[in-house]
Structure formats: C-alpha cells, structure tokens
Amino acid sequence: MSLSIRQYKETDRTAWNNYVLSHTDGTIFHLTHWKEVVEQTFGHKSLYLIAEKTVSDSECSIVGILPLFHIKSFMFGNYLVSVPFAELGGPLSDSIEITHQLLNKAKTLSSENRTDYLELRNRIPLDGYATKNLYYNFRREISPDLDTNMKAIPRKSRASVRNGIKKGLVSEAGHYLANEHYAIMAKSYHSLGTPIFPKKFFDNFLNIFKDMVQIFLIRTGDNTPVAAVMTFFFKDQVVPYWAGSIFEYRNLSPNDFMYWELMRYGCENGYKIFDYGRSKKGTGSFSFKRHWGFEPVQLAYQYHLNQIDEVPNLSPNNPKYKKKIEIWRKMPHFATKIIGPPIAKFLC
C-alpha cells in the first residue's frame, strides 16, 4: 500500500466527514463542522491532516485523519491542539501504524511553527506521550423505556427531578432560543469566574451544525428562563455541551430537570447513549454527574513537548488563576460580556 500524509483541502470535506461517521471512534468534534465554527468565530489557523492510500492511478482513499489547530496567545502560549473548545480530538485511523505516521507529521508541524507543545485530546492513551489526568467523561446507555431511565437515576437526584416537575418547570427546544441561551450562559459563566465566549460562537454552531444541534431551555411557571443547554446529536448519542443555569433559582432544581428532559427526549427519539461530557475531578459538575449514577472514565489528554519541559496547566483549578477568578466574579456583569470574549478566544 502506498501511503501519504497531506493537509486537508476544502474538496475533502465530504470524504472527511464520511470517514468520521464510519469510524468507531469518530466524534462530533472530528467533523469539519467544528473546524468551520472555530475558523469563522475566532480565525484560528487549522492544520488538518489526511492519511490516504493509493487505490489506483486515479483514486485514493482516506485511511486516517488528524484535526489540528494552531493557537497563538501572549497569555496562554503557542501550541497545536486537537481539537480546541472540544472534549475530544486526536487521530482516527485504520491502524496504529497510520496513527503514528499522522502524529509524526503533527510533531513536524509543531516544530516548524515553533510551538511550545502539541496537545491531543484522546479517549484512550497512546504510548510515548506525556499524559495529564485531569478530565473525566460520563456516559451511559439510554433505555428505550422511559420509566427505566427514571429509576436508574439515584434517589437524591431523582427527587430533584421531581422537585422541578412539582415546582412547575417546563422545557422547550428550538434555535430561536439562542438569545435566551446566551443570556443564561453569560450570567452563569460570570458566577463561575470564567470569561464568556462571543455570541457569534454559539450562533455559528446553530448555523453550521443545523439539525445536529439544538437548544433546550427551562422556564418557570411564570415564563422566567432559568437554565439552558446547547446539545449535539451525533450518531446514536445525545451530547449536552454548552450549559448554564441561574443560581438564584437553584431551589427549583433546574439542572436536574433540564437533563431529565434531555434524557426523555433521547429515549423518545431512539437515541442509545447519553454523553454527559467531561468534568474535572473535584468540581461541582463532577459531583453532579456522579450523583446521577454516571461512572467517571478518565480521558487521556496527551502532549508532545516541543519548547517547554513540563505539561502545561491552563485549568481554572491551577492555583495561579484563583485570584483572577475571584476578581472576575466581582466585576460588573455587563463588563464581563465586553471584556470576556477576546479572552475566551484563547480558552481552548
């Protein structure tokens, strides 16, 4: 087999996405849709790689891919990452030998671009790379029986779901909820001490992913929006991703109710997997997902160090960011919506 590694071209879009969809380990984050959102929102440079074999004199077929972005920031460093703003990335291929060839090319690009490091967001670790054990994924099968799904939720969280139902919370879904989703996200991020992304980021997800993404919004009985989540639907999976809630309404259990509504939607529409996404151990979201009966599975965020000696730590849990987070929380909310997006551009 004649194998070559080359960079992605726009004419590869359909073949690339078909490869992702057919590959067992393909994720929503590997699709070129994610590439388009990042490029159109932030202008970061993509360096997507394709491994292909020659089938005939006039035909080649894809046997591996590696999505990469070059992120360059004065505050957060200069690096290649697969994939930014995503839980997962890394190489997909037909064999471990092809994976190594893709990664060798990525390391060459890292060196040519004088980056500090190459980051791979893998589900399963690869040999020979420094690994940071920070994030855990939570996923579980969705039963085709709605009552079985409810009973699978541990007692305390199940009581919170029923509290939301009893308090009159209601859900609705649609792209038209984009403004309310963003307002909730901005307020929620502020309370966490995290800069908010620009609204254009979320609008681009809706415009580019189309029917693969949906906004779910939770309201009180008097029509007040209290929680919202942007959710992806990929293969047989429900993947809630960008979520927020209003702290002042926590007594209504809006988060528990919202995720139950998502699970109910998945059950009624034939989805098989509920993917709760990633969380860092020791955080509130990690505990929340554990209390829903989901078991954490460690993700392998791996690094090829190029011009630095230690694995980078850009996590908000890093003690050096503690004071900055507290200052951010005390800033006026309107100011964080102005100052936040230029910073969030590099919070990958």
mmCIF file of C-alpha atoms in Angstrom:
data_model
loop_
_atom_site.group_PDB
_atom_site.id
_atom_site.type_symbol
_atom_site.label_atom_id
_atom_site.label_comp_id
_atom_site.label_asym_id
_atom_site.label_seq_id
_atom_site.Cartn_x
_atom_site.Cartn_y
_atom_site.Cartn_z
ATOM 1 C CA MET A 1 0.000 0.000 0.000
ATOM 2 C CA SER A 2 1.282 3.439 -0.957
ATOM 3 C CA LEU A 3 0.525 5.760 1.980
ATOM 4 C CA SER A 4 0.887 9.532 2.057
ATOM 5 C CA ILE A 5 0.144 12.259 4.606
ATOM 6 C CA ARG A 6 -1.103 15.593 3.330
ATOM 7 C CA GLN A 7 -3.023 18.616 4.514
ATOM 8 C CA TYR A 8 -6.787 18.902 4.180
ATOM 9 C CA LYS A 9 -8.384 20.740 1.244
ATOM 10 C CA GLU A 10 -11.953 22.035 1.074
ATOM 11 C CA THR A 11 -12.729 19.427 -1.586
ATOM 12 C CA ASP A 12 -12.047 16.758 1.087
ATOM 13 C CA ARG A 13 -14.996 17.878 3.243
ATOM 14 C CA THR A 14 -17.475 15.142 2.298
ATOM 15 C CA ALA A 15 -14.907 12.329 2.329
ATOM 16 C CA TRP A 16 -13.503 13.524 5.679
ATOM 17 C CA ASN A 17 -16.933 13.624 7.326
ATOM 18 C CA ASN A 18 -17.906 10.242 5.877
ATOM 19 C CA TYR A 19 -14.744 8.801 7.395
ATOM 20 C CA VAL A 20 -15.601 10.284 10.812
ATOM 21 C CA LEU A 21 -19.154 8.940 10.627
ATOM 22 C CA SER A 22 -17.986 5.440 9.680
ATOM 23 C CA HIS A 23 -15.168 5.231 12.227
ATOM 24 C CA THR A 24 -15.980 3.588 15.565
ATOM 25 C CA ASP A 25 -14.171 6.329 17.492
ATOM 26 C CA GLY A 26 -15.387 9.268 15.395
ATOM 27 C CA THR A 27 -16.906 12.118 17.428
ATOM 28 C CA ILE A 28 -18.880 15.287 16.777
ATOM 29 C CA PHE A 29 -15.619 17.158 17.410
ATOM 30 C CA HIS A 30 -13.851 15.464 14.484
ATOM 31 C CA LEU A 31 -16.353 16.715 11.900
ATOM 32 C CA THR A 32 -15.313 19.598 9.658
ATOM 33 C CA HIS A 33 -18.307 21.484 11.073
ATOM 34 C CA TRP A 34 -16.254 22.068 14.240
ATOM 35 C CA LYS A 35 -13.380 23.381 12.112
ATOM 36 C CA GLU A 36 -15.696 25.827 10.363
ATOM 37 C CA VAL A 37 -17.133 27.153 13.641
ATOM 38 C CA VAL A 38 -13.678 27.793 15.126
ATOM 39 C CA GLU A 39 -12.341 29.413 11.955
ATOM 40 C CA GLN A 40 -15.367 31.630 11.381
ATOM 41 C CA THR A 41 -15.620 32.723 15.023
ATOM 42 C CA PHE A 42 -12.012 33.175 16.086
ATOM 43 C CA GLY A 43 -9.840 32.969 12.980
ATOM 44 C CA HIS A 44 -7.521 30.334 14.456
ATOM 45 C CA LYS A 45 -5.486 28.530 11.787
ATOM 46 C CA SER A 46 -6.347 24.889 11.072
ATOM 47 C CA LEU A 47 -3.751 22.323 10.014
ATOM 48 C CA TYR A 48 -5.928 19.263 9.399
ATOM 49 C CA LEU A 49 -4.065 16.163 8.217
ATOM 50 C CA ILE A 50 -5.220 13.289 5.998
ATOM 51 C CA ALA A 51 -3.603 9.879 5.565
ATOM 52 C CA GLU A 52 -4.559 8.305 2.273
ATOM 53 C CA LYS A 53 -3.659 5.199 0.339
ATOM 54 C CA THR A 54 -3.465 4.853 -3.418
ATOM 55 C CA VAL A 55 -6.233 2.624 -4.745
ATOM 56 C CA SER A 56 -5.436 3.125 -8.425
ATOM 57 C CA ASP A 57 -3.625 5.603 -10.654
ATOM 58 C CA SER A 58 -6.589 7.950 -10.397
ATOM 59 C CA GLU A 59 -8.075 7.139 -6.987
ATOM 60 C CA CYS A 60 -7.052 7.461 -3.340
ATOM 61 C CA SER A 61 -8.991 6.667 -0.168
ATOM 62 C CA ILE A 62 -8.760 8.127 3.337
ATOM 63 C CA VAL A 63 -7.326 5.738 5.933
ATOM 64 C CA GLY A 64 -6.699 8.242 8.725
ATOM 65 C CA ILE A 65 -7.261 11.835 9.841
ATOM 66 C CA LEU A 66 -5.913 14.221 12.471
ATOM 67 C CA PRO A 67 -7.678 17.555 13.076
ATOM 68 C CA LEU A 68 -5.292 20.248 14.362
ATOM 69 C CA PHE A 69 -5.446 23.933 15.187
ATOM 70 C CA HIS A 70 -2.612 26.373 15.812
ATOM 71 C CA ILE A 71 -3.381 28.576 18.821
ATOM 72 C CA LYS A 72 -1.083 31.506 19.500
ATOM 73 C CA SER A 73 -1.675 33.685 22.547
ATOM 74 C CA PHE A 74 0.509 36.047 24.575
ATOM 75 C CA MET A 75 -1.271 34.959 27.772
ATOM 76 C CA PHE A 76 -1.750 31.237 27.184
ATOM 77 C CA GLY A 77 1.083 30.190 24.910
ATOM 78 C CA ASN A 78 1.762 28.948 21.391
ATOM 79 C CA TYR A 79 0.626 25.387 20.667
ATOM 80 C CA LEU A 80 -1.099 22.897 18.376
ATOM 81 C CA VAL A 81 -4.239 21.223 19.719
ATOM 82 C CA SER A 82 -6.613 18.509 18.557
ATOM 83 C CA VAL A 83 -9.247 19.936 18.980
ATOM 84 C CA PRO A 84 -9.868 23.395 20.563
ATOM 85 C CA PHE A 85 -13.047 24.102 22.582
ATOM 86 C CA ALA A 86 -13.760 20.350 22.408
ATOM 87 C CA GLU A 87 -13.785 17.464 24.839
ATOM 88 C CA LEU A 88 -12.101 15.087 22.404
ATOM 89 C CA GLY A 89 -9.998 15.066 19.273
ATOM 90 C CA GLY A 90 -6.852 13.211 18.350
ATOM 91 C CA PRO A 91 -6.199 10.890 15.417
ATOM 92 C CA LEU A 92 -8.636 8.473 13.798
ATOM 93 C CA SER A 93 -7.137 5.812 11.559
ATOM 94 C CA ASP A 94 -7.353 2.288 10.183
ATOM 95 C CA SER A 95 -4.270 1.117 12.102
ATOM 96 C CA ILE A 96 -1.807 2.109 14.815
ATOM 97 C CA GLU A 97 0.924 2.388 12.170
ATOM 98 C CA ILE A 98 -1.095 5.052 10.320
ATOM 99 C CA THR A 99 -1.754 6.831 13.622
ATOM 100 C CA HIS A 100 1.997 7.058 14.244
ATOM 101 C CA GLN A 101 2.596 8.494 10.770
ATOM 102 C CA LEU A 102 -0.078 11.155 11.339
ATOM 103 C CA LEU A 103 1.436 12.038 14.698
ATOM 104 C CA ASN A 104 4.957 12.209 13.265
ATOM 105 C CA LYS A 105 3.692 14.758 10.748
ATOM 106 C CA ALA A 106 1.950 16.690 13.542
ATOM 107 C CA LYS A 107 5.195 16.797 15.542
ATOM 108 C CA THR A 108 6.995 18.113 12.471
ATOM 109 C CA LEU A 109 4.370 20.874 12.137
ATOM 110 C CA SER A 110 4.764 21.659 15.834
ATOM 111 C CA SER A 111 8.491 22.128 15.330
ATOM 112 C CA GLU A 112 8.130 24.132 12.092
ATOM 113 C CA ASN A 113 5.667 26.510 13.766
ATOM 114 C CA ARG A 114 7.923 26.844 16.828
ATOM 115 C CA THR A 115 5.101 25.857 19.146
ATOM 116 C CA ASP A 116 5.564 25.087 22.830
ATOM 117 C CA TYR A 117 3.753 21.772 22.549
ATOM 118 C CA LEU A 118 1.263 19.555 20.738
ATOM 119 C CA GLU A 119 -1.889 18.567 22.676
ATOM 120 C CA LEU A 120 -4.016 15.520 21.805
ATOM 121 C CA ARG A 121 -7.410 15.090 23.471
ATOM 122 C CA ASN A 122 -7.703 11.319 23.360
ATOM 123 C CA ARG A 123 -10.207 8.967 24.910
ATOM 124 C CA ILE A 124 -7.647 6.133 25.069
ATOM 125 C CA PRO A 125 -3.973 6.910 25.814
ATOM 126 C CA LEU A 126 -1.285 6.452 23.194
ATOM 127 C CA ASP A 127 2.151 5.137 24.144
ATOM 128 C CA GLY A 128 5.051 7.563 24.294
ATOM 129 C CA TYR A 129 3.249 10.788 25.206
ATOM 130 C CA ALA A 130 3.105 12.722 28.472
ATOM 131 C CA THR A 131 -0.408 12.406 29.896
ATOM 132 C CA LYS A 132 -2.433 14.787 32.078
ATOM 133 C CA ASN A 133 -5.070 13.033 34.171
ATOM 134 C CA LEU A 134 -7.449 15.952 34.666
ATOM 135 C CA TYR A 135 -10.698 15.302 32.795
ATOM 136 C CA TYR A 136 -13.234 12.501 33.108
ATOM 137 C CA ASN A 137 -16.053 11.586 30.757
ATOM 138 C CA PHE A 138 -19.523 10.487 31.870
ATOM 139 C CA ARG A 139 -21.733 8.444 29.551
ATOM 140 C CA ARG A 140 -24.424 5.809 29.896
ATOM 141 C CA GLU A 141 -26.892 3.887 27.770
ATOM 142 C CA ILE A 142 -30.404 5.274 27.368
ATOM 143 C CA SER A 143 -33.085 2.642 27.941
ATOM 144 C CA PRO A 144 -35.920 2.549 25.395
ATOM 145 C CA ASP A 145 -38.264 2.520 28.421
ATOM 146 C CA LEU A 146 -38.787 5.959 29.983
ATOM 147 C CA ASP A 147 -39.617 4.633 33.446
ATOM 148 C CA THR A 148 -36.438 2.547 33.486
ATOM 149 C CA ASN A 149 -34.395 5.697 32.825
ATOM 150 C CA MET A 150 -36.066 7.497 35.705
ATOM 151 C CA LYS A 151 -35.457 4.592 38.088
ATOM 152 C CA ALA A 152 -31.784 4.450 37.032
ATOM 153 C CA ILE A 153 -31.249 7.932 38.497
ATOM 154 C CA PRO A 154 -30.140 7.639 42.157
ATOM 155 C CA ARG A 155 -32.750 8.562 44.761
ATOM 156 C CA LYS A 156 -31.473 12.045 45.687
ATOM 157 C CA SER A 157 -31.128 13.254 42.084
ATOM 158 C CA ARG A 158 -34.439 11.611 41.164
ATOM 159 C CA ALA A 159 -36.060 13.624 43.960
ATOM 160 C CA SER A 160 -34.530 16.791 42.462
ATOM 161 C CA VAL A 161 -36.024 15.955 39.055
ATOM 162 C CA ARG A 162 -39.430 15.506 40.659
ATOM 163 C CA ASN A 163 -38.956 18.740 42.588
ATOM 164 C CA GLY A 164 -38.539 20.589 39.289
ATOM 165 C CA ILE A 165 -41.658 18.916 37.913
ATOM 166 C CA LYS A 166 -43.621 19.738 41.081
ATOM 167 C CA LYS A 167 -42.466 23.375 41.019
ATOM 168 C CA GLY A 168 -43.904 23.757 37.526
ATOM 169 C CA LEU A 169 -40.753 23.903 35.413
ATOM 170 C CA VAL A 170 -41.313 23.431 31.686
ATOM 171 C CA SER A 171 -38.941 22.867 28.766
ATOM 172 C CA GLU A 172 -38.906 23.983 25.160
ATOM 173 C CA ALA A 173 -36.493 23.494 22.297
ATOM 174 C CA GLY A 174 -35.507 25.436 19.194
ATOM 175 C CA HIS A 175 -32.820 27.517 17.535
ATOM 176 C CA TYR A 176 -34.992 30.580 18.192
ATOM 177 C CA LEU A 177 -33.940 30.346 21.863
ATOM 178 C CA ALA A 178 -30.370 31.442 21.040
ATOM 179 C CA ASN A 179 -30.603 34.853 22.735
ATOM 180 C CA GLU A 180 -32.017 33.464 25.969
ATOM 181 C CA HIS A 181 -29.468 30.637 25.974
ATOM 182 C CA TYR A 182 -26.647 33.160 25.633
ATOM 183 C CA ALA A 183 -28.008 35.411 28.381
ATOM 184 C CA ILE A 184 -28.103 32.451 30.782
ATOM 185 C CA MET A 185 -24.626 31.283 29.715
ATOM 186 C CA ALA A 186 -23.141 34.752 30.235
ATOM 187 C CA LYS A 187 -24.579 35.062 33.732
ATOM 188 C CA SER A 188 -23.596 31.511 34.669
ATOM 189 C CA TYR A 189 -20.034 31.938 33.391
ATOM 190 C CA HIS A 190 -19.715 35.205 35.323
ATOM 191 C CA SER A 191 -20.702 33.474 38.559
ATOM 192 C CA LEU A 192 -18.049 30.820 37.886
ATOM 193 C CA GLY A 193 -15.380 33.439 37.231
ATOM 194 C CA THR A 194 -14.965 32.377 33.607
ATOM 195 C CA PRO A 195 -14.919 34.708 30.553
ATOM 196 C CA ILE A 196 -17.863 34.121 28.226
ATOM 197 C CA PHE A 197 -17.443 33.329 24.527
ATOM 198 C CA PRO A 198 -18.877 35.767 21.974
ATOM 199 C CA LYS A 199 -22.478 35.120 20.974
ATOM 200 C CA LYS A 200 -21.268 34.593 17.414
ATOM 201 C CA PHE A 201 -19.611 31.360 18.596
ATOM 202 C CA PHE A 202 -22.941 29.788 19.546
ATOM 203 C CA ASP A 203 -24.746 31.261 16.535
ATOM 204 C CA ASN A 204 -22.179 29.629 14.268
ATOM 205 C CA PHE A 205 -22.811 26.246 15.884
ATOM 206 C CA LEU A 206 -26.508 26.617 15.094
ATOM 207 C CA ASN A 207 -25.902 27.813 11.535
ATOM 208 C CA ILE A 208 -23.261 25.213 10.650
ATOM 209 C CA PHE A 209 -24.420 22.099 12.525
ATOM 210 C CA LYS A 210 -28.084 22.799 11.707
ATOM 211 C CA ASP A 211 -30.262 19.822 12.787
ATOM 212 C CA MET A 212 -27.327 18.164 14.586
ATOM 213 C CA VAL A 213 -27.603 20.757 17.358
ATOM 214 C CA GLN A 214 -30.497 22.045 19.430
ATOM 215 C CA ILE A 215 -31.097 24.462 22.301
ATOM 216 C CA PHE A 216 -33.178 23.281 25.246
ATOM 217 C CA LEU A 217 -34.480 25.940 27.616
ATOM 218 C CA ILE A 218 -36.094 25.579 31.040
ATOM 219 C CA ARG A 219 -38.647 28.107 32.279
ATOM 220 C CA THR A 220 -40.543 28.614 35.500
ATOM 221 C CA GLY A 221 -44.333 28.676 35.547
ATOM 222 C CA ASP A 222 -44.234 32.465 35.136
ATOM 223 C CA ASN A 223 -42.080 32.127 31.972
ATOM 224 C CA THR A 224 -38.730 33.090 33.534
ATOM 225 C CA PRO A 225 -35.792 31.336 31.793
ATOM 226 C CA VAL A 226 -33.648 29.613 34.427
ATOM 227 C CA ALA A 227 -31.471 27.073 32.588
ATOM 228 C CA ALA A 228 -30.405 26.223 29.054
ATOM 229 C CA VAL A 229 -28.135 23.835 27.199
ATOM 230 C CA MET A 230 -26.879 23.564 23.635
ATOM 231 C CA THR A 231 -26.948 19.871 22.786
ATOM 232 C CA PHE A 232 -25.444 17.899 19.905
ATOM 233 C CA PHE A 233 -26.997 14.811 18.338
ATOM 234 C CA PHE A 234 -24.364 12.592 16.774
ATOM 235 C CA LYS A 235 -24.868 9.031 15.527
ATOM 236 C CA ASP A 236 -26.881 7.422 18.355
ATOM 237 C CA GLN A 237 -25.728 9.869 21.026
ATOM 238 C CA VAL A 238 -27.228 12.811 22.908
ATOM 239 C CA VAL A 239 -24.341 15.137 23.800
ATOM 240 C CA PRO A 240 -25.281 18.122 26.028
ATOM 241 C CA TYR A 241 -22.387 20.583 25.866
ATOM 242 C CA TRP A 242 -22.777 24.333 26.447
ATOM 243 C CA ALA A 243 -24.970 24.668 29.540
ATOM 244 C CA GLY A 244 -25.768 27.244 32.189
ATOM 245 C CA SER A 245 -28.317 27.997 34.878
ATOM 246 C CA ILE A 246 -29.320 30.900 37.109
ATOM 247 C CA PHE A 247 -28.002 30.357 40.629
ATOM 248 C CA GLU A 248 -30.853 32.263 42.288
ATOM 249 C CA TYR A 249 -33.318 29.576 41.109
ATOM 250 C CA ARG A 250 -31.348 26.578 42.358
ATOM 251 C CA ASN A 251 -34.163 25.698 44.796
ATOM 252 C CA LEU A 252 -36.240 24.670 41.746
ATOM 253 C CA SER A 253 -33.627 22.089 40.672
ATOM 254 C CA PRO A 254 -33.478 23.447 37.093
ATOM 255 C CA ASN A 255 -30.330 21.493 36.137
ATOM 256 C CA ASP A 256 -31.701 18.121 37.209
ATOM 257 C CA PHE A 257 -34.978 18.847 35.456
ATOM 258 C CA MET A 258 -33.191 20.008 32.290
ATOM 259 C CA TYR A 259 -31.033 16.906 31.960
ATOM 260 C CA TRP A 260 -34.017 14.682 32.646
ATOM 261 C CA GLU A 261 -35.899 16.423 29.832
ATOM 262 C CA LEU A 262 -32.913 15.779 27.546
ATOM 263 C CA MET A 263 -32.791 12.122 28.550
ATOM 264 C CA ARG A 264 -36.527 11.834 27.992
ATOM 265 C CA TYR A 265 -36.128 13.393 24.545
ATOM 266 C CA GLY A 266 -33.330 10.948 23.736
ATOM 267 C CA CYS A 267 -35.425 7.989 24.887
ATOM 268 C CA GLU A 268 -38.480 9.036 22.897
ATOM 269 C CA ASN A 269 -36.442 9.649 19.743
ATOM 270 C CA GLY A 270 -34.477 6.418 19.712
ATOM 271 C CA TYR A 271 -31.044 7.590 20.878
ATOM 272 C CA LYS A 272 -28.905 4.979 22.640
ATOM 273 C CA ILE A 273 -26.225 6.913 24.563
ATOM 274 C CA PHE A 274 -26.425 9.891 26.899
ATOM 275 C CA ASP A 275 -22.974 11.526 26.927
ATOM 276 C CA TYR A 276 -22.752 13.923 29.870
ATOM 277 C CA GLY A 277 -19.409 15.248 28.634
ATOM 278 C CA ARG A 278 -16.240 15.976 30.558
ATOM 279 C CA SER A 279 -15.647 17.324 34.050
ATOM 280 C CA LYS A 280 -12.582 17.876 36.195
ATOM 281 C CA LYS A 281 -12.308 15.765 39.325
ATOM 282 C CA GLY A 282 -13.078 17.742 42.454
ATOM 283 C CA THR A 283 -15.502 20.137 40.750
ATOM 284 C CA GLY A 284 -19.224 20.640 41.270
ATOM 285 C CA SER A 285 -20.069 19.311 37.818
ATOM 286 C CA PHE A 286 -18.071 16.118 38.515
ATOM 287 C CA SER A 287 -20.083 15.512 41.702
ATOM 288 C CA PHE A 288 -23.366 16.382 39.975
ATOM 289 C CA LYS A 289 -22.813 13.731 37.295
ATOM 290 C CA ARG A 290 -21.714 11.125 39.830
ATOM 291 C CA HIS A 291 -24.927 11.780 41.771
ATOM 292 C CA TRP A 292 -26.852 10.987 38.588
ATOM 293 C CA GLY A 293 -25.354 7.493 38.644
ATOM 294 C CA PHE A 294 -22.814 8.036 35.858
ATOM 295 C CA GLU A 295 -19.389 6.478 36.398
ATOM 296 C CA PRO A 296 -16.382 8.657 35.502
ATOM 297 C CA VAL A 297 -13.944 7.366 32.892
ATOM 298 C CA GLN A 298 -10.617 9.132 32.729
ATOM 299 C CA LEU A 299 -9.728 10.865 29.473
ATOM 300 C CA ALA A 300 -6.147 10.940 28.183
ATOM 301 C CA TYR A 301 -5.052 14.471 27.363
ATOM 302 C CA GLN A 302 -1.575 13.860 25.960
ATOM 303 C CA TYR A 303 1.357 16.044 24.993
ATOM 304 C CA HIS A 304 4.418 16.170 22.813
ATOM 305 C CA LEU A 305 6.588 18.832 24.472
ATOM 306 C CA ASN A 306 8.477 20.911 21.973
ATOM 307 C CA GLN A 307 9.884 24.045 23.616
ATOM 308 C CA ILE A 308 8.783 23.543 27.223
ATOM 309 C CA ASP A 309 9.802 20.985 29.851
ATOM 310 C CA GLU A 310 6.533 20.413 31.739
ATOM 311 C CA VAL A 311 2.969 19.558 30.745
ATOM 312 C CA PRO A 312 1.030 22.862 30.605
ATOM 313 C CA ASN A 313 -1.715 23.591 33.133
ATOM 314 C CA LEU A 314 -4.278 26.089 31.815
ATOM 315 C CA SER A 315 -7.040 24.721 34.054
ATOM 316 C CA PRO A 316 -9.026 27.158 36.227
ATOM 317 C CA ASN A 317 -8.090 24.806 39.093
ATOM 318 C CA ASN A 318 -4.492 25.963 38.756
ATOM 319 C CA PRO A 319 -3.793 27.995 41.954
ATOM 320 C CA LYS A 320 -2.196 30.800 39.951
ATOM 321 C CA TYR A 321 -5.610 31.607 38.428
ATOM 322 C CA LYS A 322 -7.506 31.653 41.746
ATOM 323 C CA LYS A 323 -7.126 35.387 42.383
ATOM 324 C CA LYS A 324 -8.003 36.258 38.771
ATOM 325 C CA ILE A 325 -11.196 34.173 39.008
ATOM 326 C CA GLU A 326 -12.259 35.959 42.199
ATOM 327 C CA ILE A 327 -11.639 39.355 40.603
ATOM 328 C CA TRP A 328 -13.698 38.318 37.567
ATOM 329 C CA ARG A 329 -16.624 37.270 39.751
ATOM 330 C CA LYS A 330 -16.647 40.714 41.390
ATOM 331 C CA MET A 331 -16.654 42.614 38.105
ATOM 332 C CA PRO A 332 -19.958 44.098 36.863
ATOM 333 C CA HIS A 333 -21.805 41.587 34.700
ATOM 334 C CA PHE A 334 -22.086 43.987 31.731
ATOM 335 C CA ALA A 335 -18.303 44.484 31.757
ATOM 336 C CA THR A 336 -17.583 40.742 31.624
ATOM 337 C CA LYS A 337 -19.712 40.444 28.464
ATOM 338 C CA ILE A 338 -17.495 43.061 26.803
ATOM 339 C CA ILE A 339 -14.089 42.020 28.107
ATOM 340 C CA GLY A 340 -14.754 38.271 28.195
ATOM 341 C CA PRO A 341 -14.959 37.277 24.504
ATOM 342 C CA PRO A 342 -11.443 38.485 23.481
ATOM 343 C CA ILE A 343 -10.005 36.420 26.359
ATOM 344 C CA ALA A 344 -12.248 33.394 25.829
ATOM 345 C CA LYS A 345 -10.953 33.181 22.253
ATOM 346 C CA PHE A 346 -7.851 31.532 23.704
ATOM 347 C CA LEU A 347 -9.514 29.438 26.438
ATOM 348 C CA CYS A 348 -9.475 26.304 24.331
#
